[in-house]
mmCIF file of C-alpha atoms in Angstrom:
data_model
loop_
_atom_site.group_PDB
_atom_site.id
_atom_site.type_symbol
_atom_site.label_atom_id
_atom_site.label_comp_id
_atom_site.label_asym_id
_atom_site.label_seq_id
_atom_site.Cartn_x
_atom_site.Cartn_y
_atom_site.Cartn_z
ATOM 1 C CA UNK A 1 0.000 0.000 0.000
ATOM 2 C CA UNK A 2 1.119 3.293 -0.942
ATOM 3 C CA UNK A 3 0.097 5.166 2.162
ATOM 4 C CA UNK A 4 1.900 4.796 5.991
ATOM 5 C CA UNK A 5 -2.221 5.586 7.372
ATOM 6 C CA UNK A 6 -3.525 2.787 5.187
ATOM 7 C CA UNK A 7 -0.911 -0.175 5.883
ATOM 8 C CA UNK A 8 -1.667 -2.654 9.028
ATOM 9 C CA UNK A 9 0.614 -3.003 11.608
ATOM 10 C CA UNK A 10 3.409 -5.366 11.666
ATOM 11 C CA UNK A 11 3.632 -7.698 14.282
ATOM 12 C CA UNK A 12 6.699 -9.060 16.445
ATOM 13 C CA UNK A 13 6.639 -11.701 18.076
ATOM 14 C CA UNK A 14 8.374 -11.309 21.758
ATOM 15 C CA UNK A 15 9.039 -14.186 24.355
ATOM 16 C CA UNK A 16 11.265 -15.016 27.163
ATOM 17 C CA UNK A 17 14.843 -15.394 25.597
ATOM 18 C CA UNK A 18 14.011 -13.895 22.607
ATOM 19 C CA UNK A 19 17.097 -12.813 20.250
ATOM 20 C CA UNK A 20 16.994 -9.020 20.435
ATOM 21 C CA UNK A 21 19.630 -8.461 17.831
ATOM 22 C CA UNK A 22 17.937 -10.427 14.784
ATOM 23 C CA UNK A 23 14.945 -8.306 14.107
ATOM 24 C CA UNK A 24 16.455 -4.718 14.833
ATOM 25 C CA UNK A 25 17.072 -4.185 11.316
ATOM 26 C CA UNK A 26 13.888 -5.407 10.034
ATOM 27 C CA UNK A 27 11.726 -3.634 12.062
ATOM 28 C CA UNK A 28 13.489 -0.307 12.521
ATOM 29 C CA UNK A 29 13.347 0.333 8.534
ATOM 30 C CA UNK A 30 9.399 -0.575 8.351
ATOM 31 C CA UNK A 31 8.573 1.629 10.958
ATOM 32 C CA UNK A 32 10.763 4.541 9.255
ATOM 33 C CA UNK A 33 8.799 3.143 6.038
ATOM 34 C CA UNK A 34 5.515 3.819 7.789
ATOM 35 C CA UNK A 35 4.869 0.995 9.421
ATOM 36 C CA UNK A 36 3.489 0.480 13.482
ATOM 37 C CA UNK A 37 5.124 -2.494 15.187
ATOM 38 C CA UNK A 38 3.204 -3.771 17.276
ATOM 39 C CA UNK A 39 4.937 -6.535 20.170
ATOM 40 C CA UNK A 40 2.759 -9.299 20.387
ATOM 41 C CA UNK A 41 3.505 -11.899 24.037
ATOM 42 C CA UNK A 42 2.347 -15.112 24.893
ATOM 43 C CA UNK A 43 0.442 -12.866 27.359
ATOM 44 C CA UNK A 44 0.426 -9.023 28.252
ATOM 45 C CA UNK A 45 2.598 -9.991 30.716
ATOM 46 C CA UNK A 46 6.307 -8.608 30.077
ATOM 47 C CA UNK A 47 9.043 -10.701 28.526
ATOM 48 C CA UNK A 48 12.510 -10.119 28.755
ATOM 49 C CA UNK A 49 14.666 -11.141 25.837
ATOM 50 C CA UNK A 50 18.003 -12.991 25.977
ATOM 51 C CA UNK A 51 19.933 -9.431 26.148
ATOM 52 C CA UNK A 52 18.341 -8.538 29.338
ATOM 53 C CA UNK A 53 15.742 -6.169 27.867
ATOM 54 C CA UNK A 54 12.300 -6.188 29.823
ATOM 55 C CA UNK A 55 9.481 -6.069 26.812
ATOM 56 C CA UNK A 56 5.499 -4.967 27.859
ATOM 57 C CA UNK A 57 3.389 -6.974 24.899
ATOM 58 C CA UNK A 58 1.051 -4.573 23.437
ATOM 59 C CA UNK A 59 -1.130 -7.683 22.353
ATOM 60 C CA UNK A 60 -1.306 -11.124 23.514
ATOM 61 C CA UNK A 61 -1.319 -14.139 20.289
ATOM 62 C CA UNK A 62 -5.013 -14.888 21.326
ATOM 63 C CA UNK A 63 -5.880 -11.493 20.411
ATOM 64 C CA UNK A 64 -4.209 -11.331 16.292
ATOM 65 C CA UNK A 65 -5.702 -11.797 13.384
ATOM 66 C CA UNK A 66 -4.025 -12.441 10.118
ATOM 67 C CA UNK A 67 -6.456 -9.927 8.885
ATOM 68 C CA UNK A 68 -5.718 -7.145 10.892
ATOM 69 C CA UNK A 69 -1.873 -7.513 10.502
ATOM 70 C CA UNK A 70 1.060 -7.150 7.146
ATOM 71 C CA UNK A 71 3.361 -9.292 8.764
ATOM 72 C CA UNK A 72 4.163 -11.719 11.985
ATOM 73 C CA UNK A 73 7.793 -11.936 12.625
ATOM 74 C CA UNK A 74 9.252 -14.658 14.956
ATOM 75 C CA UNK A 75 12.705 -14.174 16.267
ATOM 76 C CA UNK A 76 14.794 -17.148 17.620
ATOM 77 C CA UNK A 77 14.664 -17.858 20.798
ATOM 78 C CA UNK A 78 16.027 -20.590 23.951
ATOM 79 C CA UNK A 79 12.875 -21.253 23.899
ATOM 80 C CA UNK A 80 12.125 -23.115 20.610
ATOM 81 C CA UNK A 81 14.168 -25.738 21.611
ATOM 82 C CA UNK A 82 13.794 -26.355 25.435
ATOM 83 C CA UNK A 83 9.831 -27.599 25.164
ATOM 84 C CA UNK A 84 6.691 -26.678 23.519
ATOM 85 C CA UNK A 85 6.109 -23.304 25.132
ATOM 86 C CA UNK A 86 6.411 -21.224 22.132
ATOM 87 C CA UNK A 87 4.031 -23.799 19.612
ATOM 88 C CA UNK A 88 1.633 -21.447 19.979
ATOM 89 C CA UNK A 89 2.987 -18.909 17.932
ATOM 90 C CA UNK A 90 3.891 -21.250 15.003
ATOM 91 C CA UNK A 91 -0.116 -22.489 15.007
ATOM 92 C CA UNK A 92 -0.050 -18.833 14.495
ATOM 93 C CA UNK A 93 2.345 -18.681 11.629
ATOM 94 C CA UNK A 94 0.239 -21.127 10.002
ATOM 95 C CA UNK A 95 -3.366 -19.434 10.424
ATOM 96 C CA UNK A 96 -0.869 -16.054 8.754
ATOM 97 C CA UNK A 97 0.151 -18.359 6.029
ATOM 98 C CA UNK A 98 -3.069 -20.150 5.546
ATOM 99 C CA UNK A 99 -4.681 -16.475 5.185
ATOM 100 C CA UNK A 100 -2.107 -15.183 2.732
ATOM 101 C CA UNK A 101 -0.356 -13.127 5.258
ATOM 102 C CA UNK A 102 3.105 -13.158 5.585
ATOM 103 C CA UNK A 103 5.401 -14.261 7.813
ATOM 104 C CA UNK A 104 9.174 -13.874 8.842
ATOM 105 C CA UNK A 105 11.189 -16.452 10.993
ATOM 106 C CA UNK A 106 14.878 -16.685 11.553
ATOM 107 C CA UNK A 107 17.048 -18.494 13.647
ATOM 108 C CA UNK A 108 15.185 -20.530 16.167
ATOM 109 C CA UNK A 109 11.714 -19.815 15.138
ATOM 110 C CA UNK A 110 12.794 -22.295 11.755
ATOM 111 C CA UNK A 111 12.492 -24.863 13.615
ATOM 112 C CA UNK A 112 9.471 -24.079 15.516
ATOM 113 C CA UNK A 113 7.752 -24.126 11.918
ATOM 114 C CA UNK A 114 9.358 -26.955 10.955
ATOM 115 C CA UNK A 115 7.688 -28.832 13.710
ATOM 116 C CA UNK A 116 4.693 -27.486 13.139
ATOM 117 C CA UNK A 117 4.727 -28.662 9.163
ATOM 118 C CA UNK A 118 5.435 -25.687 7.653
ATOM 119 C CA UNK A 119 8.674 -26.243 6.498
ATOM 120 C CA UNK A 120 7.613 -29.624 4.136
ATOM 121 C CA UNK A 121 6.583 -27.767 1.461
ATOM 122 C CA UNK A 122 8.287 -24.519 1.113
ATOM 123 C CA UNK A 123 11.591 -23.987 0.301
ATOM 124 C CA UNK A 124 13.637 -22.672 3.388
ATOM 125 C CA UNK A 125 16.549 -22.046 5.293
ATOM 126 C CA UNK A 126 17.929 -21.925 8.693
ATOM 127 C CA UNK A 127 20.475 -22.314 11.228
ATOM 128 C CA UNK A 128 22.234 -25.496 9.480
ATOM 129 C CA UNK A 129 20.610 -28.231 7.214
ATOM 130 C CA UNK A 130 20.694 -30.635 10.405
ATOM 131 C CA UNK A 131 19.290 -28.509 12.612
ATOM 132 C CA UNK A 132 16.222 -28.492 11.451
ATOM 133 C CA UNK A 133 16.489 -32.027 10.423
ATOM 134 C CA UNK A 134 16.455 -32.901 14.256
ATOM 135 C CA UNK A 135 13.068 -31.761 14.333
ATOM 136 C CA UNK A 136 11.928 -34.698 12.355
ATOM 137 C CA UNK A 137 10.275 -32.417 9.529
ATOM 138 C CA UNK A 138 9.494 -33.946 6.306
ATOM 139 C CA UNK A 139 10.983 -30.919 4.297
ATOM 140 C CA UNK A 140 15.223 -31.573 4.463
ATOM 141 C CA UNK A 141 14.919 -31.844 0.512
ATOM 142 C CA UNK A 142 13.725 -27.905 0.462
ATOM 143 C CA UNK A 143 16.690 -27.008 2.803
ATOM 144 C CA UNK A 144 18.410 -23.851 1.021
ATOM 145 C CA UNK A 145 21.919 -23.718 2.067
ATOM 146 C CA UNK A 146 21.412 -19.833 1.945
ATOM 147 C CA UNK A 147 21.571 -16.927 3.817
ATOM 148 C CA UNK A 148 17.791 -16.066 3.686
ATOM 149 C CA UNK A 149 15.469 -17.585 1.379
ATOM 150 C CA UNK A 150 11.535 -16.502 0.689
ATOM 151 C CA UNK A 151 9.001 -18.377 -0.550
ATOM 152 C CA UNK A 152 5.712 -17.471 -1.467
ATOM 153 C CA UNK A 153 4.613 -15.411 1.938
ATOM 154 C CA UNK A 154 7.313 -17.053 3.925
ATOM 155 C CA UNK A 155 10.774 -15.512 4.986
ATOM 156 C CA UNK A 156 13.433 -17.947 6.568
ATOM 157 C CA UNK A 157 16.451 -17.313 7.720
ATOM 158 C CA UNK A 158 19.422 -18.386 10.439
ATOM 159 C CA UNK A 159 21.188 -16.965 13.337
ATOM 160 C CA UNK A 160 24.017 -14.988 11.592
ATOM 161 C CA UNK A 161 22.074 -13.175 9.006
ATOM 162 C CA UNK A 162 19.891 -10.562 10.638
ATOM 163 C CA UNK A 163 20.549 -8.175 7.216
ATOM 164 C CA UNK A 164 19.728 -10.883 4.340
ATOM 165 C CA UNK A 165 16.825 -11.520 6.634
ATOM 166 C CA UNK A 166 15.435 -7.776 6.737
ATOM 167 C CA UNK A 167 16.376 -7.564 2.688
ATOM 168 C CA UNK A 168 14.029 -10.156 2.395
ATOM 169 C CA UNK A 169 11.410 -8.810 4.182
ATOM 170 C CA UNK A 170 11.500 -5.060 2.732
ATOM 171 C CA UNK A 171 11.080 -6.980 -1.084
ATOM 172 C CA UNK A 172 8.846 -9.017 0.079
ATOM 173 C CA UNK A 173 6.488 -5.981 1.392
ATOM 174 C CA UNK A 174 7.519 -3.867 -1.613
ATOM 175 C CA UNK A 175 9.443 -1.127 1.132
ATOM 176 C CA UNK A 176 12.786 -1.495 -1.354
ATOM 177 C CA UNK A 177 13.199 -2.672 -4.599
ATOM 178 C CA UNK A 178 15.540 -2.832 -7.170
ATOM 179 C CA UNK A 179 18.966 -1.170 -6.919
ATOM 180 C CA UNK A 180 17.850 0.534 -3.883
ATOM 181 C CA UNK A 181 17.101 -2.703 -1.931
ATOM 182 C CA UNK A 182 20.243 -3.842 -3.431
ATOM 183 C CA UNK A 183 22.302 -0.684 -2.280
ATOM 184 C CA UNK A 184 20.815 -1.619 0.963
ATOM 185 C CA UNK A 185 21.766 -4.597 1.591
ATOM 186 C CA UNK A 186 25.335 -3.744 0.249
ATOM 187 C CA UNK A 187 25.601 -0.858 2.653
ATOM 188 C CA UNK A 188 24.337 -2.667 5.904
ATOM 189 C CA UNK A 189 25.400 -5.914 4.914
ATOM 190 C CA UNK A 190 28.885 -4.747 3.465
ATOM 191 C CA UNK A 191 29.528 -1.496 4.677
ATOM 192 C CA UNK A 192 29.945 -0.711 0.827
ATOM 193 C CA UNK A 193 30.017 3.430 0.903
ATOM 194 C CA UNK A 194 29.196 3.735 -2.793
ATOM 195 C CA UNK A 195 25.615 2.137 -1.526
ATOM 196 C CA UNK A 196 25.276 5.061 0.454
ATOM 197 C CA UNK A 197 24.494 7.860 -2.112
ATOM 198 C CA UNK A 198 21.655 5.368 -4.076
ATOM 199 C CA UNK A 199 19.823 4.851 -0.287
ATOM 200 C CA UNK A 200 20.347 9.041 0.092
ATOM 201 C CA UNK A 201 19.290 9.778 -3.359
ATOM 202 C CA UNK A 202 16.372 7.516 -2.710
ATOM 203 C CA UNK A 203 15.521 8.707 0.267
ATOM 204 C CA UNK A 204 15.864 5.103 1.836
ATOM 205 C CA UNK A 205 17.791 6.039 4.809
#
């Protein structure tokens, strides 16, 4: 949508151990692109991420709807892989999908798609090719050995690349395109200054 009044709010997901570093990128550029982020908890009740940061939910999961939202991002987390705590939000991820909505999950939010079957039929990456195969998905032949790969409505990504995962999101939702998502990228990504002057001359900074 062409207007910052008319899009729908994004929506991050926050939990207990949360990785606070993967999503900065993402969701710092979509708000400056007009978009409200919006925390979403397993409860109102605050979280506080694996760097110590205390996070008050603005909504709890019961209370989104694919409708109402433009995108549900999942960080990783301890969490995925300690217990079922956070299956909730990957039910979630699949009522998004299901609806055409999209979603974004790096690091250990793969693998709490994976488990959930979302994984089997959508190309993907992740952490490492046998990561995810511990889960006991059905999807190891759509592994991507990539840095972040998108299919359809779906962004995946692993632990290391925060960037590639916010370049995928911004061409996903149409925020960057072209050389200037590519100048992006390069700048954050590569700290390549001749990106610089194509983000400033597109006002993409």
């Amino acid at each position: 949508m062409s207007s910052s009044d008319t899009r729908k709010p994004v929506h991050l997901a926050v939990y207990d151990t949360l990785a606070d570093w993967e999503t900065g990128h993402t969701t710092a550029h979509l708000a400056r692109a007009g978009y409200e982020i919006r925390t979403v908890g397993p409860s109102r009740e605050p979280v506080v991420s694996i760097g110590g940061l205390r996070i008050a939910p603005d909504l709890a999961l019961d209370d989104v709807r694919p409708e109402d939202s433009s995108l549900l991002i999942l960080p990783g987390a301890d969490l995925w892989d300690t217990g079922d705590d956070l299956a909730p939000f990957a039910r979630t991820a699949r009522e998004f999908l299901d609806a055409g909505v999209p979603v974004a999950a790096i690091c250990g939010a793969t693998a709490g798609l994976a488990r959930e079957g979302l994984l089997d039929d959508r190309d993907h990456t992740g952490a490492v090719s046998f990561y995810l195969a511990a889960t006991g998905y059905g999807g190891g032949e759509r592994y991507v050995d990539a840095d972040a790969v998108t299919d359809g409505k779906l962004v995946t990504a692993g632990p290391t690349e925060p960037v590639a995962f916010a370049r995928e999101v911004f061409g996903l939702l149409g925020v960057y395109e072209g050389e200037v998502l590519d100048a992006w990228y390069r700048l954050f990504h590569d700290s390549d200054a001749e990106a610089y002057a194509v983000l400033q001359k597109a006002d993409a900074l």
